[in-house]
GROMACS .gro file of C-alpha atoms in nm:
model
  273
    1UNK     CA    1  -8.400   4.924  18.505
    2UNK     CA    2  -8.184   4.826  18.795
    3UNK     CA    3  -7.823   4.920  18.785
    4UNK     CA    4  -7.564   4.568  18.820
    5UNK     CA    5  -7.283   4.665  19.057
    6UNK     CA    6  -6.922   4.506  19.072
    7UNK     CA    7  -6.900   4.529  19.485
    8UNK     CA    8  -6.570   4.599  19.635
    9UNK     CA    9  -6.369   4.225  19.654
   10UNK     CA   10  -6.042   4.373  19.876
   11UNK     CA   11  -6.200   4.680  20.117
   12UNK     CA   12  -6.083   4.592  20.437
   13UNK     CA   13  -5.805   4.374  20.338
   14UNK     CA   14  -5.557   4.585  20.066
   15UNK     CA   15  -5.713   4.939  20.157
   16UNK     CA   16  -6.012   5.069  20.411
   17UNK     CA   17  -6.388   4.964  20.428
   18UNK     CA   18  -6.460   5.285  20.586
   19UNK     CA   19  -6.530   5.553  20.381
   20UNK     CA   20  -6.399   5.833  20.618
   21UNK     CA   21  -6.075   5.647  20.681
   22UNK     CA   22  -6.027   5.576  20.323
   23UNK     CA   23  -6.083   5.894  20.239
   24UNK     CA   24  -5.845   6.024  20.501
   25UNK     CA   25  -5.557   5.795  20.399
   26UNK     CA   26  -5.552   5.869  20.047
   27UNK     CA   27  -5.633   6.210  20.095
   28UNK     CA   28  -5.279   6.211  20.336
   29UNK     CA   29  -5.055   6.022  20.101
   30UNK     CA   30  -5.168   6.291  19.790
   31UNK     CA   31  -5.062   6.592  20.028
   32UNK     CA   32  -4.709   6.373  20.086
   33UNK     CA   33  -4.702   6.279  19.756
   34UNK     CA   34  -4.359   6.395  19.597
   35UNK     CA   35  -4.256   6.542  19.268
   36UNK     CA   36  -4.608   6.676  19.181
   37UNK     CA   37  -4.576   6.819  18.802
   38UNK     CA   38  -4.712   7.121  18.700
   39UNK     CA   39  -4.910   6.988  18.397
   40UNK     CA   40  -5.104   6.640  18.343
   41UNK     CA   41  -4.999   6.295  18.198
   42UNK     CA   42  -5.159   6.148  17.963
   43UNK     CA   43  -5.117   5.810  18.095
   44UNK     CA   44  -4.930   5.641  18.431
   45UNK     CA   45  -4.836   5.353  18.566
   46UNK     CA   46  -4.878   5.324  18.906
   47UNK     CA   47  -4.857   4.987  19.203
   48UNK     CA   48  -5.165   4.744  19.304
   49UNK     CA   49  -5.101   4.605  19.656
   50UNK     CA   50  -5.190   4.668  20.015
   51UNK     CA   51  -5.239   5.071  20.055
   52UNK     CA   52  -5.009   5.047  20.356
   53UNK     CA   53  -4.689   4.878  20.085
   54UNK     CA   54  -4.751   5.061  19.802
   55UNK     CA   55  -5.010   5.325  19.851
   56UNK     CA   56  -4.737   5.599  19.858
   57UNK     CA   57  -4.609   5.501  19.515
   58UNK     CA   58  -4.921   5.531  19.373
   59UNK     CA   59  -5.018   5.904  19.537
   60UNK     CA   60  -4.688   6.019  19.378
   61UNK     CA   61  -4.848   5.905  19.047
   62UNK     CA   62  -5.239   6.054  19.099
   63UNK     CA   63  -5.063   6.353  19.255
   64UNK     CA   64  -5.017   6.493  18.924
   65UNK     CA   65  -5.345   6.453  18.845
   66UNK     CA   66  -5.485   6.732  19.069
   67UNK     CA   67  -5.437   7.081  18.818
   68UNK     CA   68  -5.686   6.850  18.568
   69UNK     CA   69  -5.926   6.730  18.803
   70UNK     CA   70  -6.259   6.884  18.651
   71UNK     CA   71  -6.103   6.845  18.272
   72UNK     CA   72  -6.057   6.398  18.318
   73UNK     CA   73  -6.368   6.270  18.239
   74UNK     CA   74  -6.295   5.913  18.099
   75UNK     CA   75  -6.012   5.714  18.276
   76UNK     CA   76  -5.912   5.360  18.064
   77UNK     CA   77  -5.785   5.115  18.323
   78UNK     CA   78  -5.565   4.849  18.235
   79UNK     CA   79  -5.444   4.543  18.463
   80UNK     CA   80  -5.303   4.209  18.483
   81UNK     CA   81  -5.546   3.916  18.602
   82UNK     CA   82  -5.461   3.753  18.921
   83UNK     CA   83  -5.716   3.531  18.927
   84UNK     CA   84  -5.899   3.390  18.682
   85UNK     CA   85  -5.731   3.311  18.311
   86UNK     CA   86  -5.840   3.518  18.066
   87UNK     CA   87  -5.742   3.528  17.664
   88UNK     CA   88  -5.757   3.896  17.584
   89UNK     CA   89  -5.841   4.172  17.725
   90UNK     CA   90  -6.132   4.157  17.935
   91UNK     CA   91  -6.432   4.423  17.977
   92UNK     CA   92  -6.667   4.384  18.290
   93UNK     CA   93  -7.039   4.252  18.231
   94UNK     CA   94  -7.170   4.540  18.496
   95UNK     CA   95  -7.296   4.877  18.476
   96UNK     CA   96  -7.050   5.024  18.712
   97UNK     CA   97  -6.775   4.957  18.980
   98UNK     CA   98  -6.849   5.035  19.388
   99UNK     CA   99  -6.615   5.120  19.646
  100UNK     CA  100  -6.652   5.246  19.973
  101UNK     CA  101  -6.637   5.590  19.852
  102UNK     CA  102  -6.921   5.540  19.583
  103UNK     CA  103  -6.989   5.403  19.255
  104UNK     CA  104  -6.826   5.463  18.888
  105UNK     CA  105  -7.003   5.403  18.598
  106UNK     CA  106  -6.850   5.201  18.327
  107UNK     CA  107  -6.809   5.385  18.010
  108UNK     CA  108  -7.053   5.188  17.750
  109UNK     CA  109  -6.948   5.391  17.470
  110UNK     CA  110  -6.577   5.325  17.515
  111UNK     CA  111  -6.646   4.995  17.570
  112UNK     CA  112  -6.863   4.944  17.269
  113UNK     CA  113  -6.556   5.147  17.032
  114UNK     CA  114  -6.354   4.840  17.101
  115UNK     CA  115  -6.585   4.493  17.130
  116UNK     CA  116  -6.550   4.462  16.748
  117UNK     CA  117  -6.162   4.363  16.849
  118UNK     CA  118  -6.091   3.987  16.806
  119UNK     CA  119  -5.860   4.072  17.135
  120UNK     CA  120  -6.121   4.162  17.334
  121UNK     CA  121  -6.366   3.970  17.525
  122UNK     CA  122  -6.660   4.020  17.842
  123UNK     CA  123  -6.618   3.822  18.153
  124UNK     CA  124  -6.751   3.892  18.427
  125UNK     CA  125  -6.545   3.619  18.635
  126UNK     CA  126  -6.185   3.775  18.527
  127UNK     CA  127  -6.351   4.110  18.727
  128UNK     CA  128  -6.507   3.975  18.995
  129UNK     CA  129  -6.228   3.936  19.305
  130UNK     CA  130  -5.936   4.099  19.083
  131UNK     CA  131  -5.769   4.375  19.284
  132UNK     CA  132  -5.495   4.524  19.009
  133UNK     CA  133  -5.813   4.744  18.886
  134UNK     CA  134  -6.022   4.813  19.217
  135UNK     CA  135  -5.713   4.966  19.419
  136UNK     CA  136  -5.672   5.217  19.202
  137UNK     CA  137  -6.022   5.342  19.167
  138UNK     CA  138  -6.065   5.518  19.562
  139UNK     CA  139  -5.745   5.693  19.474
  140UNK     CA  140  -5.906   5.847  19.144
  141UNK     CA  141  -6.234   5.945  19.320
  142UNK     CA  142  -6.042   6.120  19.561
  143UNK     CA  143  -5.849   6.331  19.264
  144UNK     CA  144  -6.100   6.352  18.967
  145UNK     CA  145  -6.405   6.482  19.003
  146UNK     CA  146  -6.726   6.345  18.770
  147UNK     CA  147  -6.552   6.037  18.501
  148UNK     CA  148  -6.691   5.727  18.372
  149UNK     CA  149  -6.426   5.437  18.421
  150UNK     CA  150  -6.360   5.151  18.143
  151UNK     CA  151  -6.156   4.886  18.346
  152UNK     CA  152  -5.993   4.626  18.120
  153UNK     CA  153  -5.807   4.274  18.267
  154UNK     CA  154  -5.544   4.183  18.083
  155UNK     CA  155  -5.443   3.796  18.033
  156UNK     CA  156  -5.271   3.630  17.732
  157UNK     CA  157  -5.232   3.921  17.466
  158UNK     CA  158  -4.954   4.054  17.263
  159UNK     CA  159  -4.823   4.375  17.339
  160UNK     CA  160  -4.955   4.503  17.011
  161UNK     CA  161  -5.297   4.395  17.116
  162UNK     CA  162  -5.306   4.605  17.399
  163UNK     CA  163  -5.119   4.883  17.211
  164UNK     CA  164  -5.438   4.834  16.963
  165UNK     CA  165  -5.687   4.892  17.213
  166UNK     CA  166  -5.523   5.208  17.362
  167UNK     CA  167  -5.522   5.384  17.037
  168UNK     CA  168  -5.891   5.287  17.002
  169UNK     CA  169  -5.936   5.404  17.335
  170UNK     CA  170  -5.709   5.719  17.321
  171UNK     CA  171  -5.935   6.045  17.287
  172UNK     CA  172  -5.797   6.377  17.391
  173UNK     CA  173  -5.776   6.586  17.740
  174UNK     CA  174  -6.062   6.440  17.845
  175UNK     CA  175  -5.912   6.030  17.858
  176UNK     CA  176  -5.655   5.977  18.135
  177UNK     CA  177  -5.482   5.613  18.093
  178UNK     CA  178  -5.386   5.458  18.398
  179UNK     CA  179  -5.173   5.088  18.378
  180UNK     CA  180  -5.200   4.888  18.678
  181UNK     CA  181  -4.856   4.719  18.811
  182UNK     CA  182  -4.659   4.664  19.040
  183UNK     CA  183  -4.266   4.563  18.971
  184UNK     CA  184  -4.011   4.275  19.108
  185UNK     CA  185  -4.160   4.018  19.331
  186UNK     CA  186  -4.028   3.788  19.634
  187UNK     CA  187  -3.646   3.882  19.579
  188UNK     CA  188  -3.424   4.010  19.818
  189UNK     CA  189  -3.381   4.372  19.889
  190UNK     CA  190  -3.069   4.466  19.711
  191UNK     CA  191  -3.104   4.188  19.413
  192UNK     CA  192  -3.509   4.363  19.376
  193UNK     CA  193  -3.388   4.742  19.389
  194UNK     CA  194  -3.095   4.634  19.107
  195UNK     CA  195  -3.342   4.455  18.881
  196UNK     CA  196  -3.647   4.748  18.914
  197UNK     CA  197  -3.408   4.986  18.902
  198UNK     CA  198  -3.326   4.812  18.528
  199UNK     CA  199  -3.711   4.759  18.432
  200UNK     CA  200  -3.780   5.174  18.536
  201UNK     CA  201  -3.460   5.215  18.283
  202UNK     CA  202  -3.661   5.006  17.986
  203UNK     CA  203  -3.974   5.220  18.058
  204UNK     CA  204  -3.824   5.572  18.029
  205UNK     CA  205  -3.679   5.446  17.717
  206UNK     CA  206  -4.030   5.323  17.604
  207UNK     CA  207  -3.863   4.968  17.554
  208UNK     CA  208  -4.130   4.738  17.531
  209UNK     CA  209  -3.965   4.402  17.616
  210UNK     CA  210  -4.028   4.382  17.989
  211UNK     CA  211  -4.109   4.068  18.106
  212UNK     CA  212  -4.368   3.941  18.341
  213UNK     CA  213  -4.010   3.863  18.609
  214UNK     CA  214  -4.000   4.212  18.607
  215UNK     CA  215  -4.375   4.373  18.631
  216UNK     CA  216  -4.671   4.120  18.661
  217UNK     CA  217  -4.821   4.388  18.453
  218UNK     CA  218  -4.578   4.344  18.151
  219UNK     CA  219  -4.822   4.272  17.902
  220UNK     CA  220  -5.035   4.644  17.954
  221UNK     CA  221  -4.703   4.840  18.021
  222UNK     CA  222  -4.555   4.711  17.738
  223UNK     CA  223  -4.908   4.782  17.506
  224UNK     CA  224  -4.842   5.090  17.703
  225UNK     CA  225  -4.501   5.191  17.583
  226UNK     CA  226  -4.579   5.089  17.230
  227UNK     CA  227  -4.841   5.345  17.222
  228UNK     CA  228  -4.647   5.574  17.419
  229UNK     CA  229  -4.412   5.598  17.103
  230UNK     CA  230  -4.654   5.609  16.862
  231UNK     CA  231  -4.808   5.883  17.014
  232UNK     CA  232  -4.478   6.062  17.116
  233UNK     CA  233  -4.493   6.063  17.475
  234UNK     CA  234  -4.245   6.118  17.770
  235UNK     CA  235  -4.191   6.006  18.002
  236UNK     CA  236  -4.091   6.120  18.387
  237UNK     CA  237  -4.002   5.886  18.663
  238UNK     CA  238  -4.192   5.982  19.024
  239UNK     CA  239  -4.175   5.720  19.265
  240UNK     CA  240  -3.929   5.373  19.308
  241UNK     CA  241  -3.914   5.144  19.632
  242UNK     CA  242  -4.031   4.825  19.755
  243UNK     CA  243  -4.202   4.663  20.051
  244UNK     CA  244  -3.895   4.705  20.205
  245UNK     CA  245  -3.906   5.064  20.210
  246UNK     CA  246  -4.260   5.111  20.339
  247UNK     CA  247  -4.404   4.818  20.510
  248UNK     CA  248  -4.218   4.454  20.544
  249UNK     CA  249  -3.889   4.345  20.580
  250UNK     CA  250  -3.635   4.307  20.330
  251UNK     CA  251  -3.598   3.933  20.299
  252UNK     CA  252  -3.854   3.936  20.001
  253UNK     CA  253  -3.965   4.206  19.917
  254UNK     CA  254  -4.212   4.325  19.593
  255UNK     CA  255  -4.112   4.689  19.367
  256UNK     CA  256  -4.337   4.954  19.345
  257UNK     CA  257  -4.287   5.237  19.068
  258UNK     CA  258  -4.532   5.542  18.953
  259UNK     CA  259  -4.408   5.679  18.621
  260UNK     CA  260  -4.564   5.967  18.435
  261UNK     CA  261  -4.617   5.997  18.080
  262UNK     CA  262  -4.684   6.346  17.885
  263UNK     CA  263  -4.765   6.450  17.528
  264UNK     CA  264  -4.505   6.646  17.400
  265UNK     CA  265  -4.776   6.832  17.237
  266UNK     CA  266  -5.063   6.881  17.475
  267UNK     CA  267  -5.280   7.078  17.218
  268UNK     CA  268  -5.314   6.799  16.985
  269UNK     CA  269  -5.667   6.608  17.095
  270UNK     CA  270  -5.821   6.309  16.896
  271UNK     CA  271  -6.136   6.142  17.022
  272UNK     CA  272  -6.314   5.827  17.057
  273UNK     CA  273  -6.493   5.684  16.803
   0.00000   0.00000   0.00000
């Protein structure tokens, strides 16, 4: 039985199509990465755009993930559609997601612990060009070693909804949640660094009222931070800039911020079922 792929949409244009110099980028913003922490998150949030803008960000955030790379076998991804209009949250109708460093198979039993959700939904379109999920994926082939992936687009869903499917979705050591998102968008410099610098504040105090002005991946951060309380997590800020910092000018600029969240009590596991 032949295996149905979900090709790369954006290698070449918001990270490398060679494998070698992919490999070599991300492999160079890890070993800059700052703030590396000594034991794993449970869950981050980490940027979506061009590697050059907000690839950094993002290394500070899979950085961490390096002490736990052979123990990470299942990572849930969440982001925001771009492109097509979705209602729910939407699982891929593939068998696996390519890059050029490889393919990663979709996680069928995951998937199948949370179909019976009215929330959730398979489309194949929502997947198809969306970058908020496919960025992120070199970066974790680069840190993890062997994991099944279970990307999920978010549309138009409640922060409960997505809080929902987390704690479906939330296993043990094995399950690594990563949220897709990036921050502010178009503003100027100062007026973007004042108002990220406000949404960071809301997620360290798990404050799940962000708005989609503030993150165009509100809706999963905030099913994020709802779950993050049930499940008593903390959480550490790692990275915060903009375009402005890395890449473009600062006429109108987009945020960028990696954030780290731990379990207070790492021993405690609960698994899919």
């Amino acid at each position: 039985m032949s295996i149905q792929l979900r090709p790369a949409a954006v290698a070449g244009m918001f990270y490398p199509d060679s494998p070698s110099r992919l490999s070599r980028e991300i492999a160079a913003m890890l070993a800059d990465a700052a703030g590396k922490a000594e034991e794993c998150p449970k869950a981050i949030i980490v940027p979506h755009a061009g590697y050059v803008y907000s690839g950094p960000i993002a290394a500070s955030a899979f950085a961490t993930l390096a002490s736990r790379r052979h123990a990470i076998h299942r990572v849930v991804l969440l982001g925001p559609t771009h492109r097509v209009a979705v209602r729910g949250l939407a699982l891929p109708d593939c068998d696996a997601f390519a890059t050029p460093l490889g393919s990663v198979p979709i996680d069928r039993p995951a998937a199948e612990a949370i179909l019976d959700l009215p929330q959730v939904v398979v489309s194949g379109p929502a997947h198809r060009q969306e970058h908020s999920l496919e960025v992120e994926i070199p970066f974790l082939q680069v840190v993890l070693a062997e994991f099944s992936l279970l990307p999920i687009a978010v549309g138009e869903a409640s922060p409960d909804a997505v809080a929902e499917v987390l704690d479906r979705l939330w296993g043990g050591h094995e399950t690594l949640i990563v949220i897709s998102s990036d921050l502010s968008h178009y503003l100027p410099y100062e007026d973007a660094r004042q108002i990220d610098a406000g949404t960071a504040g809301q997620i360290g105090k798990l404050d799940p009222m962000i708005n989609h002005y503030q993150a165009c991946g509100a809706t999963p951060v905030n099913g994020l931070l709802l779950a993050a309380r049930k499940h008593g997590l903390q959480v550490r800020q790692l990275d915060l800039r903009n375009s402005g910092d890395t890449a473009g000018d600062r006429l109108q600029v987009v945020g960028y911020g990696a954030f780290a969240f731990f379990e207070a009590n790492p021993g405690a596991q609960r698994h899919v079922h």
